[in-house]
Short mmCIF file of C-alpha atoms in Angstrom, two decimals:
data_model
loop_
_atom_site.label_atom_id
_atom_site.label_comp_id
_atom_site.label_asym_id
_atom_site.label_seq_id
_atom_site.Cartn_x
_atom_site.Cartn_y
_atom_site.Cartn_z
CA MET A 1 0.32 0.48 -0.29
CA GLU A 2 1.64 3.34 -1.17
CA LEU A 3 1.67 6.22 1.90
CA THR A 4 -0.33 9.21 0.80
CA PRO A 5 1.82 12.48 1.20
CA GLN A 6 0.03 13.63 3.86
CA ASP A 7 0.71 9.87 5.30
CA LYS A 8 4.33 10.82 4.69
CA SER A 9 4.31 13.94 6.48
CA SER A 10 2.83 12.44 9.46
CA GLU A 11 5.66 10.17 10.38
CA GLN A 12 8.15 10.98 12.49
CA SER A 13 11.94 10.22 11.53
CA PRO A 14 14.16 8.55 13.83
CA GLU A 15 15.79 11.72 14.67
CA SER A 16 12.68 13.21 15.59
CA ILE A 17 11.59 10.33 17.83
CA GLU A 18 15.44 10.33 19.48
CA ALA A 19 14.76 14.00 20.12
CA GLY A 20 11.34 13.90 21.81
CA ASP A 21 12.71 10.92 23.83
CA LYS A 22 15.48 13.21 25.21
CA GLU A 23 13.54 16.07 25.75
CA ARG A 24 11.13 13.46 27.79
CA TRP A 25 14.08 12.49 29.74
CA ALA A 26 15.08 16.06 30.50
CA SER A 27 11.91 17.01 31.78
CA LEU A 28 11.50 14.06 33.91
CA ILE A 29 14.71 14.34 35.16
CA GLY A 30 14.86 18.56 35.51
CA GLY A 31 11.61 18.02 36.61
CA GLY A 32 12.31 15.91 39.69
CA ALA A 33 15.76 18.02 40.76
CA MET A 34 13.38 20.78 40.99
CA VAL A 35 11.04 19.48 43.30
CA LEU A 36 13.96 18.43 45.18
CA MET A 37 15.51 21.72 45.62
CA GLY A 38 12.53 23.68 46.05
CA LEU A 39 11.47 21.36 48.85
CA ARG A 40 14.79 22.18 50.30
CA GLN A 41 14.70 25.70 50.29
CA ARG A 42 11.79 26.35 52.40
CA SER A 43 11.12 29.76 50.71
CA LEU A 44 8.69 31.34 48.40
CA ARG A 45 11.11 30.32 45.59
CA GLY A 46 11.26 26.73 46.69
CA VAL A 47 7.71 26.60 46.73
CA LEU A 48 7.27 28.11 42.73
CA MET A 49 10.50 25.58 41.96
CA ALA A 50 8.76 22.55 43.35
CA VAL A 51 5.57 23.48 42.06
CA ALA A 52 7.36 24.07 38.60
CA GLY A 53 9.21 20.88 38.46
CA GLY A 54 6.16 18.95 39.45
CA GLY A 55 4.49 20.71 36.03
CA LEU A 56 7.81 19.18 34.41
CA LEU A 57 7.33 15.64 35.96
CA TYR A 58 4.02 15.55 34.56
CA GLN A 59 4.34 16.85 31.29
CA GLY A 60 7.44 14.33 31.02
CA ALA A 61 5.64 11.47 32.07
CA LYS A 62 2.35 12.52 29.49
CA LYS A 63 4.99 13.38 26.68
CA GLN A 64 4.32 16.86 26.19
CA SER A 65 7.94 16.95 26.11
CA THR A 66 8.69 20.07 24.69
CA LEU A 67 9.82 22.67 27.45
CA LYS A 68 6.90 25.78 25.30
CA GLN A 69 4.95 23.26 26.25
CA ALA A 70 5.61 22.61 29.72
CA GLN A 71 5.93 26.28 30.50
CA GLU A 72 1.89 27.32 28.58
CA ALA A 73 0.84 24.50 30.92
CA MET A 74 2.26 25.79 34.15
CA GLY A 75 1.67 29.45 33.15
CA LEU A 76 5.20 30.18 33.20
CA ASN A 77 6.58 33.40 31.60
CA GLN A 78 3.48 35.06 31.64
CA PRO A 79 3.68 38.59 33.40
CA ILE A 80 0.95 39.48 36.00
CA LYS A 81 -1.08 43.03 35.54
CA VAL A 82 -2.47 45.15 38.27
CA GLU A 83 -4.52 48.58 38.48
CA LYS A 84 -5.65 50.06 40.68
CA THR A 85 -7.02 53.63 41.56
CA VAL A 86 -7.96 55.86 44.60
CA THR A 87 -9.28 59.71 44.80
CA ILE A 88 -7.28 61.65 47.55
CA ASN A 89 -8.31 65.14 48.67
CA LYS A 90 -5.09 66.57 48.48
CA PRO A 91 -3.60 68.55 45.57
CA ALA A 92 -1.35 66.52 43.14
CA ALA A 93 1.75 68.19 44.06
CA GLU A 94 1.72 67.14 47.25
CA LEU A 95 1.18 63.36 46.72
CA TYR A 96 3.71 63.49 43.91
CA SER A 97 5.98 65.22 46.12
CA TYR A 98 5.99 62.37 48.71
CA TRP A 99 6.23 59.42 46.61
CA ARG A 100 8.82 60.70 44.63
CA ASP A 101 10.59 60.35 47.56
CA PHE A 102 11.16 56.32 47.60
CA ALA A 103 12.36 55.92 50.82
CA LYS A 104 9.19 57.09 52.25
CA LEU A 105 7.15 54.12 50.36
CA PRO A 106 7.89 51.36 53.11
CA THR A 107 5.53 53.50 55.35
CA PHE A 108 2.16 52.85 53.20
CA MET A 109 3.54 49.67 51.57
CA LYS A 110 3.54 47.08 53.69
CA HIS A 111 5.14 44.37 51.79
CA LEU A 112 8.26 46.62 51.15
CA GLU A 113 11.12 46.61 53.69
CA SER A 114 13.23 49.16 52.34
CA VAL A 115 13.91 51.07 49.14
CA THR A 116 17.27 52.73 49.35
CA LEU A 117 18.11 55.85 46.62
CA ILE A 118 21.37 54.92 44.52
CA ASP A 119 21.26 58.34 42.31
CA SER A 120 18.23 60.45 40.92
CA LYS A 121 16.81 57.81 38.92
CA LYS A 122 18.31 54.38 40.26
CA SER A 123 17.40 53.14 43.56
CA HIS A 124 17.09 49.37 45.19
CA TRP A 125 14.44 47.81 46.54
CA VAL A 126 13.64 44.94 49.31
CA ALA A 127 10.28 43.18 49.81
CA LYS A 128 8.70 40.58 51.78
CA ALA A 129 7.67 37.48 50.45
CA PRO A 130 5.97 34.46 51.88
CA LEU A 131 7.45 32.39 54.41
CA ASP A 132 9.33 34.78 55.82
CA ALA A 133 11.75 35.12 52.61
CA SER A 134 12.30 38.54 50.70
CA VAL A 135 13.31 39.27 47.29
CA GLU A 136 15.38 42.48 45.74
CA TRP A 137 16.02 44.11 42.78
CA ASP A 138 17.17 47.56 41.47
CA ALA A 139 14.68 49.94 39.59
CA GLU A 140 15.04 53.18 37.09
CA ILE A 141 12.90 55.67 36.85
CA ILE A 142 12.29 55.65 32.68
CA GLN A 143 9.62 58.51 32.22
CA GLU A 144 8.77 61.12 34.82
CA ARG A 145 6.85 64.43 34.53
CA GLU A 146 6.94 66.25 37.99
CA ASN A 147 3.35 66.65 39.23
CA GLU A 148 1.90 64.20 36.95
CA LEU A 149 3.78 60.85 36.28
CA ILE A 150 6.50 58.67 37.66
CA ALA A 151 7.24 55.24 35.15
CA TRP A 152 9.67 52.34 36.19
CA ALA A 153 11.20 49.39 35.07
CA SER A 154 13.49 47.07 37.19
CA ALA A 155 16.99 45.61 35.99
CA GLU A 156 17.26 42.84 33.84
CA ASP A 157 19.18 40.85 37.00
CA ALA A 158 16.09 41.79 39.11
CA ASP A 159 14.51 38.97 41.52
CA ILE A 160 10.90 40.13 40.32
CA GLU A 161 11.03 41.91 36.75
CA ASN A 162 8.48 44.55 37.18
CA SER A 163 7.85 47.63 35.51
CA GLY A 164 4.87 50.06 35.92
CA PHE A 165 3.64 53.92 36.43
CA VAL A 166 1.55 55.69 38.77
CA ARG A 167 -0.33 58.84 37.61
CA PHE A 168 -1.33 61.76 39.60
CA LYS A 169 -4.58 63.38 37.81
CA PRO A 170 -6.52 66.05 38.95
CA ALA A 171 -10.10 64.55 40.21
CA PRO A 172 -13.64 65.66 38.42
CA ASP A 173 -15.54 69.03 40.44
CA ASP A 174 -12.12 69.62 42.40
CA ARG A 175 -12.15 66.64 44.38
CA GLY A 176 -8.93 66.63 45.18
CA THR A 177 -6.58 63.96 42.81
CA GLU A 178 -7.02 60.34 41.20
CA VAL A 179 -3.85 58.29 42.29
CA LYS A 180 -3.30 55.32 39.67
CA VAL A 181 -0.89 52.40 39.87
CA VAL A 182 -0.46 50.27 36.83
CA LEU A 183 2.24 47.80 37.65
CA GLU A 184 3.09 44.42 35.43
CA TYR A 185 5.51 41.99 36.75
CA ASN A 186 6.91 38.50 36.10
CA PRO A 187 7.86 36.52 39.27
CA PRO A 188 9.37 33.36 39.09
CA GLY A 189 6.72 30.70 38.56
CA GLY A 190 4.62 33.23 36.54
CA ALA A 191 0.47 32.92 36.72
CA ILE A 192 1.35 29.50 39.45
CA ALA A 193 3.49 32.28 41.49
CA SER A 194 0.11 34.55 41.68
CA ALA A 195 -1.73 31.54 42.83
CA VAL A 196 0.84 30.03 45.38
CA ALA A 197 1.17 33.85 46.69
CA LYS A 198 -2.91 33.74 47.40
CA LEU A 199 -2.46 30.61 49.75
CA PHE A 200 -0.32 32.77 51.88
CA GLY A 201 -2.88 35.77 51.97
CA GLU A 202 -0.54 37.79 49.11
CA GLU A 203 -3.06 38.40 46.45
CA PRO A 204 -1.48 41.10 44.43
CA GLU A 205 -4.33 43.06 43.46
CA GLN A 206 -5.07 43.08 47.11
CA GLN A 207 -2.23 44.30 47.97
CA ILE A 208 -1.87 47.17 45.99
CA GLY A 209 -5.37 48.39 46.94
CA ASP A 210 -4.50 48.04 50.58
CA ASP A 211 -1.39 50.17 50.30
CA LEU A 212 -3.32 53.18 48.08
CA ARG A 213 -5.85 52.96 51.18
CA ARG A 214 -3.20 53.59 53.36
CA PHE A 215 -1.79 56.25 51.32
CA LYS A 216 -5.09 57.96 51.40
CA GLN A 217 -4.78 57.70 55.16
CA LEU A 218 -1.42 58.99 55.58
CA MET A 219 -1.57 61.83 53.13
CA GLU A 220 -5.67 62.97 54.13
CA ALA A 221 -5.13 62.36 58.15
CA GLY A 222 -1.53 62.68 58.41
CA GLU A 223 -1.62 58.70 59.84
CA ILE A 224 -2.37 55.43 59.64
CA ALA A 225 -5.04 53.25 61.63
CA THR A 226 -3.25 50.13 62.47
CA THR A 227 -5.09 46.79 63.15
CA GLU A 228 -3.84 47.41 66.99
CA GLY A 229 -5.58 50.33 66.94
CA GLN A 230 -2.44 52.20 67.27
CA PRO A 231 -2.10 55.27 64.41
CA SER A 232 1.02 55.49 62.51
CA GLY A 233 1.86 58.91 61.93
CA ARG A 234 3.63 60.75 58.97
CA GLU A 235 7.29 62.35 59.16
#
């Protein structure tokens, strides 16, 4: 029986079969190593590594062995975008001035441990992560309009690649200023990281919303009402 061109095109060459087997074994071995290393680390990055490693094991066992398939199945390399807006009854210039002093951001951003200024454009950030872990990165201002906009992007070697902007816009009917934050980041594990973070109460959208509410309290009242009932004052 003679094969049609369609049948011939669907046949796999010995070379492609061998390559597929190699990728399958690479997924199985690499996934197993990631699981073991992740469990040993006992950190957020370790949890994400273990989860991603489990995905590679699954893909290898199912013979869906290409790295691209594994990444797509696990939601790897997919950035997460968050947008939040709050109206604050203060002039844009005052809000911009406070935010632009990045060292003050941990005052109302509870996930930040510190922000250290390197120069007028660059800064070093340290943030808290679940399981008592922390992440660090350098960021640089890529666009700025005084009293209106601050846009930034992380350095290439950042633990968490991120970029975004904060915009200060006069609210309608002279009701103060609309402060809008847009953040896009790509944590280790992509969308999986967001799902794992939610388990530890660190859902990104809720986090940014809480930060903006604290910023509003701080700028309007001069203090932040804490859960213990003790206010945290503005410097």
